[in-house]
Amino acid sequence: MSNDDKNESGFFQKMIDIGANKNFSITEIRYLRVTNIASILGALYNAIWMLLSIILTDSPIIYGSNALLGLMFLMVLIFNNKGWRVLATTWLIIAAYISVLLFLYLLGYSSGVAFISFLIIILPYMTFPRKARKIAHGFGILACLTLVVTVILQSNITAHYDEVDPYLLQVVNISITGFICLALIWSMSVLIDSSEESLMAEQKKSDNLLHNILPVKVAKDLKETGKTIPQRHQKVTILFTDFKGFTELVSSISEITLVNELNDIFGRFDEIVEEAGVEKIETIGDAYVAACGLGEGITEHAKNCISAAQQMIYYLDERNLTHEIKWRMRVGIHSGPIVAGVVGRKKFRYDLFGDTINTASRMESSGEPGKINISEPTYQLVKNDIDCEYRGEIYAKGKGEVDMYFVK
């Protein structure tokens, strides 16, 4: 595209965006743009008639009235620029209505100018903002009644200036009116398509944000019904991690550095669990909680969690080689039944409940940095596929002696 084309395109865009405000909704901007486009088309219509009347007639009143009406249409842009939306649209409809009445008087019914009434009937609904919808109804009804009365009294509406052939008048008036209708409808369709695309993009952003917080099924239930029913899952594996020496580390580095470090690490953890088919549940301080088996048809939930944990540890080992702060992470994994649901009515939080969560936490706290500590139920699920080392019965707070295994 040449610079001239870009400048022309930019100029036209600026014209139709006159009065646009960043606080306007997509719908309000659409009504504003159609109003500006209609005012520009109205001014062009009168400019064409002014040139034709100068060429075809010697009646200053005809081309003088066209010049005046053209300026009236351009006033709409000034009112919109001032932020006077309702006044701008009202002025637009009044200018169009005056055009019809004036040219019926000057050129008579045979000129075909009455066809513009069809445009005035629909124009208010394309230009008035929603808060002024009653005014739109009024102008639409007035234009409709004007058209009916004009048709009934057509034999009495004669031209006061008959210097132009009525056939030519009809051709010009009907053609230009058709062109204006086409231009407005095309503009409206383009703006509606643009609005729908913007709304779809915003909806996608909202859905992605919601799915980052809640599982897909839970998010869908909340969007469709406003509520979700807690569900019991019999076969779920919980992955629980935290960092050894975190309390001492917090006191030795700045808050910003701490947050940046955790954001970097947990960001990579998010990618790892997603790739492994595991679902992140939450982070609590330095603890990272994820689960697998909440969806239907997932049978290798224990293997998936162990695979994710192995990748987490490998990532930290590689990261520690090039970073000043060395992170040492413990991992605990346990399998069993849980209840999952959304807690609260505002700032929704998807959470898991049951002894399985507590046991997974004990597996983590009873483990060692750089190793994956799993419970007996998890071991039974993976013993044929993953090598594990039996640790014996290890005491866990609130659980007593519990069989534990390290994944080799």
XYZ file of C-alpha atoms in Angstrom:
408
model
C 0.000 0.000 0.000
C 1.377 3.408 -0.976
C 1.827 6.248 1.483
C -1.028 8.138 -0.193
C -3.347 5.154 0.248
C -2.316 4.849 3.899
C -2.911 8.544 4.489
C -6.330 8.391 2.841
C -7.267 5.298 4.828
C -6.023 6.896 8.043
C -7.909 10.120 7.322
C -11.185 8.271 6.697
C -10.708 6.198 9.865
C -10.145 9.364 11.866
C -13.317 10.849 10.378
C -15.538 7.926 11.366
C -13.886 7.722 14.813
C -14.588 11.367 15.676
C -15.954 11.466 19.228
C -14.819 7.938 20.099
C -13.926 7.512 23.745
C -11.813 4.735 25.258
C -14.530 4.282 27.886
C -17.137 3.501 25.214
C -18.309 -0.074 24.862
C -17.942 -1.883 21.549
C -21.642 -1.321 20.852
C -21.451 2.409 21.605
C -18.479 2.809 19.282
C -20.391 1.002 16.545
C -23.369 3.389 16.846
C -20.986 6.366 16.866
C -19.202 5.242 13.720
C -22.437 4.621 11.820
C -23.614 8.104 12.851
C -20.426 9.669 11.499
C -20.604 7.652 8.290
C -24.253 8.648 7.796
C -23.414 12.330 8.306
C -20.587 12.142 5.746
C -22.878 10.387 3.253
C -25.585 13.001 3.864
C -23.116 15.799 3.168
C -21.954 14.024 -0.019
C -25.568 13.600 -1.153
C -26.207 17.325 -0.831
C -22.862 18.181 -2.424
C -23.761 16.067 -5.476
C -27.158 17.746 -5.729
C -25.582 21.179 -5.341
C -23.261 20.523 -8.282
C -26.088 19.092 -10.397
C -28.363 22.030 -9.622
C -25.635 24.521 -10.560
C -25.200 22.713 -13.886
C -28.876 22.056 -14.664
C -30.733 25.030 -13.157
C -30.543 28.750 -12.605
C -32.227 28.546 -9.189
C -29.925 29.707 -6.389
C -32.455 28.503 -3.827
C -31.938 24.874 -4.911
C -28.147 24.752 -4.760
C -28.119 27.172 -1.819
C -30.407 24.880 0.185
C -28.218 21.887 -0.690
C -25.153 23.740 0.550
C -26.930 24.603 3.807
C -28.138 21.034 4.339
C -24.639 19.706 3.632
C -23.277 21.922 6.402
C -26.047 20.698 8.725
C -24.912 17.106 8.170
C -21.296 18.028 8.870
C -22.392 19.613 12.169
C -23.009 16.041 13.384
C -19.251 15.440 13.403
C -18.725 18.574 15.503
C -21.359 17.502 18.048
C -19.852 14.019 18.313
C -16.407 15.535 18.768
C -17.818 17.509 21.706
C -19.187 14.312 23.196
C -22.834 15.242 22.620
C -23.897 11.860 21.303
C -27.691 12.154 21.573
C -27.676 15.700 20.173
C -25.456 14.608 17.258
C -27.775 11.754 16.273
C -30.892 13.870 16.772
C -29.379 16.553 14.552
C -28.565 13.927 11.905
C -32.150 12.681 11.737
C -33.569 16.211 11.740
C -31.225 17.203 8.875
C -32.342 14.165 6.880
C -36.008 14.882 7.658
C -35.677 18.530 6.618
C -34.007 17.403 3.380
C -37.041 15.295 2.491
C -39.576 17.983 3.325
C -37.622 20.762 1.594
C -37.103 18.830 -1.639
C -40.690 17.639 -1.680
C -41.614 21.332 -1.633
C -39.001 22.394 -4.220
C -39.088 19.423 -6.616
C -42.409 17.719 -5.867
C -43.369 14.079 -5.321
C -42.405 13.100 -8.872
C -38.745 13.789 -8.053
C -38.538 10.494 -6.111
C -37.193 12.236 -3.026
C -39.877 10.542 -0.924
C -37.832 7.320 -1.135
C -35.400 8.861 1.334
C -38.121 8.352 3.973
C -37.356 4.624 3.913
C -33.798 5.471 4.932
C -34.964 7.779 7.713
C -37.187 5.003 9.106
C -34.236 2.673 9.745
C -31.488 5.239 10.347
C -32.435 6.071 13.979
C -32.045 2.421 14.993
C -28.576 2.322 13.460
C -27.295 5.516 15.054
C -28.982 6.347 18.379
C -27.194 4.975 21.462
C -29.185 2.487 23.540
C -29.955 5.031 26.234
C -31.889 7.074 23.647
C -33.819 4.198 22.088
C -37.192 5.880 22.784
C -36.129 8.868 20.668
C -35.238 6.445 17.885
C -38.739 4.951 18.092
C -40.235 8.431 17.803
C -38.222 9.421 14.723
C -38.854 6.049 13.070
C -42.612 6.342 13.536
C -42.569 9.982 12.357
C -40.700 9.047 9.179
C -43.089 6.167 8.534
C -46.143 8.413 8.942
C -44.544 11.044 6.696
C -44.059 8.469 3.974
C -47.673 7.272 4.228
C -49.074 10.803 4.133
C -46.784 11.730 1.231
C -47.982 8.770 -0.818
C -51.639 9.536 -0.049
C -51.264 13.208 -0.954
C -48.818 12.732 -3.837
C -51.143 14.384 -6.385
C -51.123 17.575 -4.304
C -47.346 17.694 -3.856
C -46.196 19.531 -6.952
C -42.831 21.077 -7.792
C -42.349 24.776 -7.116
C -39.200 24.717 -9.274
C -39.683 22.434 -12.265
C -36.580 23.282 -14.242
C -35.235 19.718 -14.051
C -36.764 16.731 -15.858
C -38.722 14.630 -13.248
C -37.338 11.405 -14.774
C -33.773 12.598 -14.201
C -34.692 13.641 -10.655
C -36.037 10.157 -9.911
C -32.976 8.456 -11.365
C -30.596 10.606 -9.326
C -32.570 10.540 -6.054
C -33.348 6.827 -6.101
C -29.820 5.914 -7.201
C -28.128 7.999 -4.526
C -30.580 6.780 -1.862
C -29.846 3.181 -2.866
C -26.119 3.864 -2.723
C -26.423 5.418 0.762
C -28.462 2.421 1.984
C -25.858 0.046 0.576
C -22.995 2.006 2.133
C -24.683 2.141 5.558
C -25.649 -1.534 5.566
C -22.161 -2.549 4.415
C -20.572 -0.337 7.072
C -22.899 -1.753 9.720
C -22.105 -5.335 8.719
C -18.355 -4.632 8.809
C -18.634 -2.974 12.215
C -20.786 -5.812 13.574
C -18.271 -8.387 12.324
C -15.475 -6.384 13.929
C -17.435 -6.152 17.201
C -18.107 -9.892 17.197
C -14.440 -10.638 16.579
C -13.476 -8.333 19.451
C -16.053 -9.951 21.739
C -14.874 -13.423 20.758
C -11.277 -12.428 21.468
C -12.257 -11.024 24.875
C -14.327 -14.123 25.612
C -11.377 -16.317 24.716
C -9.176 -14.318 27.088
C -11.777 -14.699 29.843
C -12.130 -18.425 29.177
C -8.365 -18.909 29.202
C -8.096 -17.002 32.469
C -10.938 -19.040 33.978
C -9.374 -22.291 32.791
C -6.078 -21.240 34.382
C -7.925 -21.107 37.707
C -10.478 -23.897 37.340
C -10.691 -27.225 35.489
C -12.508 -27.052 32.150
C -15.629 -28.913 33.337
C -15.928 -26.837 36.496
C -15.476 -23.596 34.544
C -18.149 -24.719 32.077
C -20.618 -25.507 34.888
C -20.031 -22.110 36.503
C -20.524 -20.253 33.213
C -23.692 -22.142 32.307
C -25.412 -22.509 35.692
C -23.511 -20.234 38.072
C -22.713 -23.169 40.378
C -20.865 -26.463 40.456
C -21.500 -29.643 42.427
C -18.602 -31.099 44.472
C -17.423 -34.423 43.063
C -15.848 -37.427 44.708
C -12.993 -39.064 42.813
C -11.910 -42.511 43.944
C -8.619 -42.805 42.063
C -6.510 -39.670 42.207
C -2.812 -39.091 42.745
C -1.609 -35.946 44.523
C 1.814 -34.390 43.922
C 3.077 -32.148 46.719
C 6.373 -30.212 46.672
C 8.148 -27.631 48.769
C 11.679 -26.298 49.239
C 14.024 -27.211 52.074
C 15.377 -24.214 53.972
C 12.769 -21.857 52.511
C 12.250 -19.927 55.757
C 15.968 -19.147 56.066
C 16.156 -18.216 52.388
C 13.283 -15.719 52.716
C 15.179 -13.783 55.371
C 18.328 -13.589 53.249
C 17.019 -12.186 49.948
C 14.735 -9.330 48.933
C 11.004 -9.850 48.452
C 11.197 -8.936 44.752
C 13.984 -11.433 44.143
C 12.029 -14.128 45.979
C 8.873 -13.533 43.962
C 10.807 -13.462 40.687
C 12.564 -16.726 41.558
C 9.325 -18.505 42.502
C 7.556 -17.130 39.453
C 10.304 -18.461 37.207
C 10.343 -21.894 38.854
C 6.584 -22.337 39.188
C 6.110 -21.080 35.639
C 8.252 -23.956 34.408
C 6.449 -26.359 36.765
C 3.149 -25.301 35.158
C 4.515 -26.282 31.764
C 5.839 -29.597 33.077
C 2.591 -30.727 34.715
C 0.576 -29.743 31.655
C 2.875 -31.765 29.397
C 2.602 -34.737 31.783
C -1.222 -34.632 31.878
C -1.268 -33.454 35.484
C -3.433 -30.578 36.697
C -2.066 -27.794 38.862
C -4.269 -27.135 41.880
C -2.564 -24.306 43.764
C 0.607 -22.832 45.209
C 0.825 -22.023 48.903
C 3.971 -20.053 49.636
C 6.747 -22.329 48.426
C 4.468 -25.369 48.153
C 3.232 -26.560 44.770
C 0.212 -28.867 44.645
C -0.949 -30.788 41.564
C -3.222 -33.759 40.918
C -3.940 -36.327 38.248
C -7.078 -38.432 37.872
C -9.692 -35.707 38.222
C -10.791 -36.171 34.620
C -12.543 -39.198 33.167
C -10.631 -42.135 31.720
C -7.259 -41.359 33.354
C -5.753 -44.649 34.550
C -2.038 -43.853 34.814
C -2.433 -40.940 37.212
C 0.335 -42.181 39.538
C 2.839 -42.627 36.687
C 1.985 -39.187 35.325
C 2.657 -37.512 38.679
C 5.973 -39.328 39.112
C 6.986 -38.373 35.563
C 6.164 -34.715 36.290
C 8.108 -34.834 39.580
C 11.166 -36.294 37.848
C 11.132 -33.506 35.276
C 10.757 -30.898 38.047
C 13.804 -32.211 39.871
C 15.820 -32.415 36.643
C 14.849 -28.821 35.804
C 15.952 -27.565 39.249
C 19.262 -29.452 39.024
C 19.990 -27.823 35.664
C 18.836 -24.424 36.900
C 21.036 -24.568 39.994
C 24.111 -24.887 37.773
C 23.649 -21.385 36.394
C 21.817 -19.507 39.175
C 23.158 -18.027 42.365
C 20.279 -19.235 44.544
C 20.240 -23.014 44.884
C 16.795 -24.548 45.355
C 16.488 -27.950 47.028
C 13.052 -29.482 46.628
C 11.274 -32.356 48.350
C 8.475 -34.212 46.555
C 5.710 -36.301 48.103
C 3.157 -38.354 46.164
C 0.138 -40.274 47.441
C -2.862 -41.877 45.741
C -6.406 -42.250 47.023
C -9.923 -40.800 47.002
C -10.615 -37.081 47.251
C -13.527 -34.647 47.016
C -13.063 -31.727 44.613
C -15.122 -28.566 44.412
C -15.272 -24.782 44.366
C -15.242 -22.969 47.674
C -16.872 -19.543 48.105
C -19.087 -17.335 45.941
C -16.528 -14.671 45.064
C -12.938 -15.088 43.902
C -13.629 -18.763 43.183
C -11.096 -21.284 44.404
C -11.013 -24.867 43.224
C -9.784 -27.073 46.052
C -9.352 -30.700 47.042
C -10.517 -32.183 50.332
C -9.839 -35.431 52.110
C -7.162 -37.419 53.881
C -5.365 -38.082 50.597
C -4.239 -34.439 50.527
C -2.928 -34.617 54.086
C -1.089 -37.858 53.399
C 0.555 -36.408 50.268
C 1.757 -33.491 52.396
C 3.230 -35.947 54.925
C 4.983 -37.799 52.094
C 6.639 -34.529 51.119
C 7.677 -33.508 54.646
C 9.040 -37.031 55.289
C 11.102 -37.022 52.104
C 14.551 -35.771 51.224
C 15.692 -32.998 48.858
C 16.081 -34.149 45.277
C 14.080 -37.341 45.843
C 10.500 -38.446 45.202
C 8.855 -39.998 48.237
C 5.759 -42.074 47.505
C 3.271 -43.928 49.678
C 2.342 -47.614 49.655
C -0.898 -47.049 47.625
C 1.066 -45.151 44.963
C 3.789 -47.800 44.925
C 1.226 -50.542 44.259
C 0.061 -48.610 41.177
C 3.541 -48.185 39.646
C 5.642 -51.103 40.980
C 5.543 -52.948 37.657
C 6.721 -49.933 35.654
C 8.948 -47.809 37.915
C 11.875 -48.892 40.081
C 11.425 -47.892 43.699
C 13.430 -48.335 46.895
C 11.588 -49.393 50.042
C 12.409 -47.107 52.933
C 10.559 -49.051 55.594
C 7.964 -47.733 57.993
C 8.609 -44.027 58.496
C 6.863 -41.946 61.130
C 4.568 -39.273 59.702
C 2.919 -36.651 61.879
C -0.718 -37.541 62.467
C -0.327 -40.829 60.573
C 2.028 -42.897 62.689
C 4.264 -45.446 60.985
C 3.722 -45.417 57.221
C 5.343 -47.518 54.471
C 7.283 -45.234 52.140
C 9.340 -45.625 48.961
C 11.867 -43.525 47.086
C 11.596 -43.513 43.312
C 14.989 -44.494 41.917
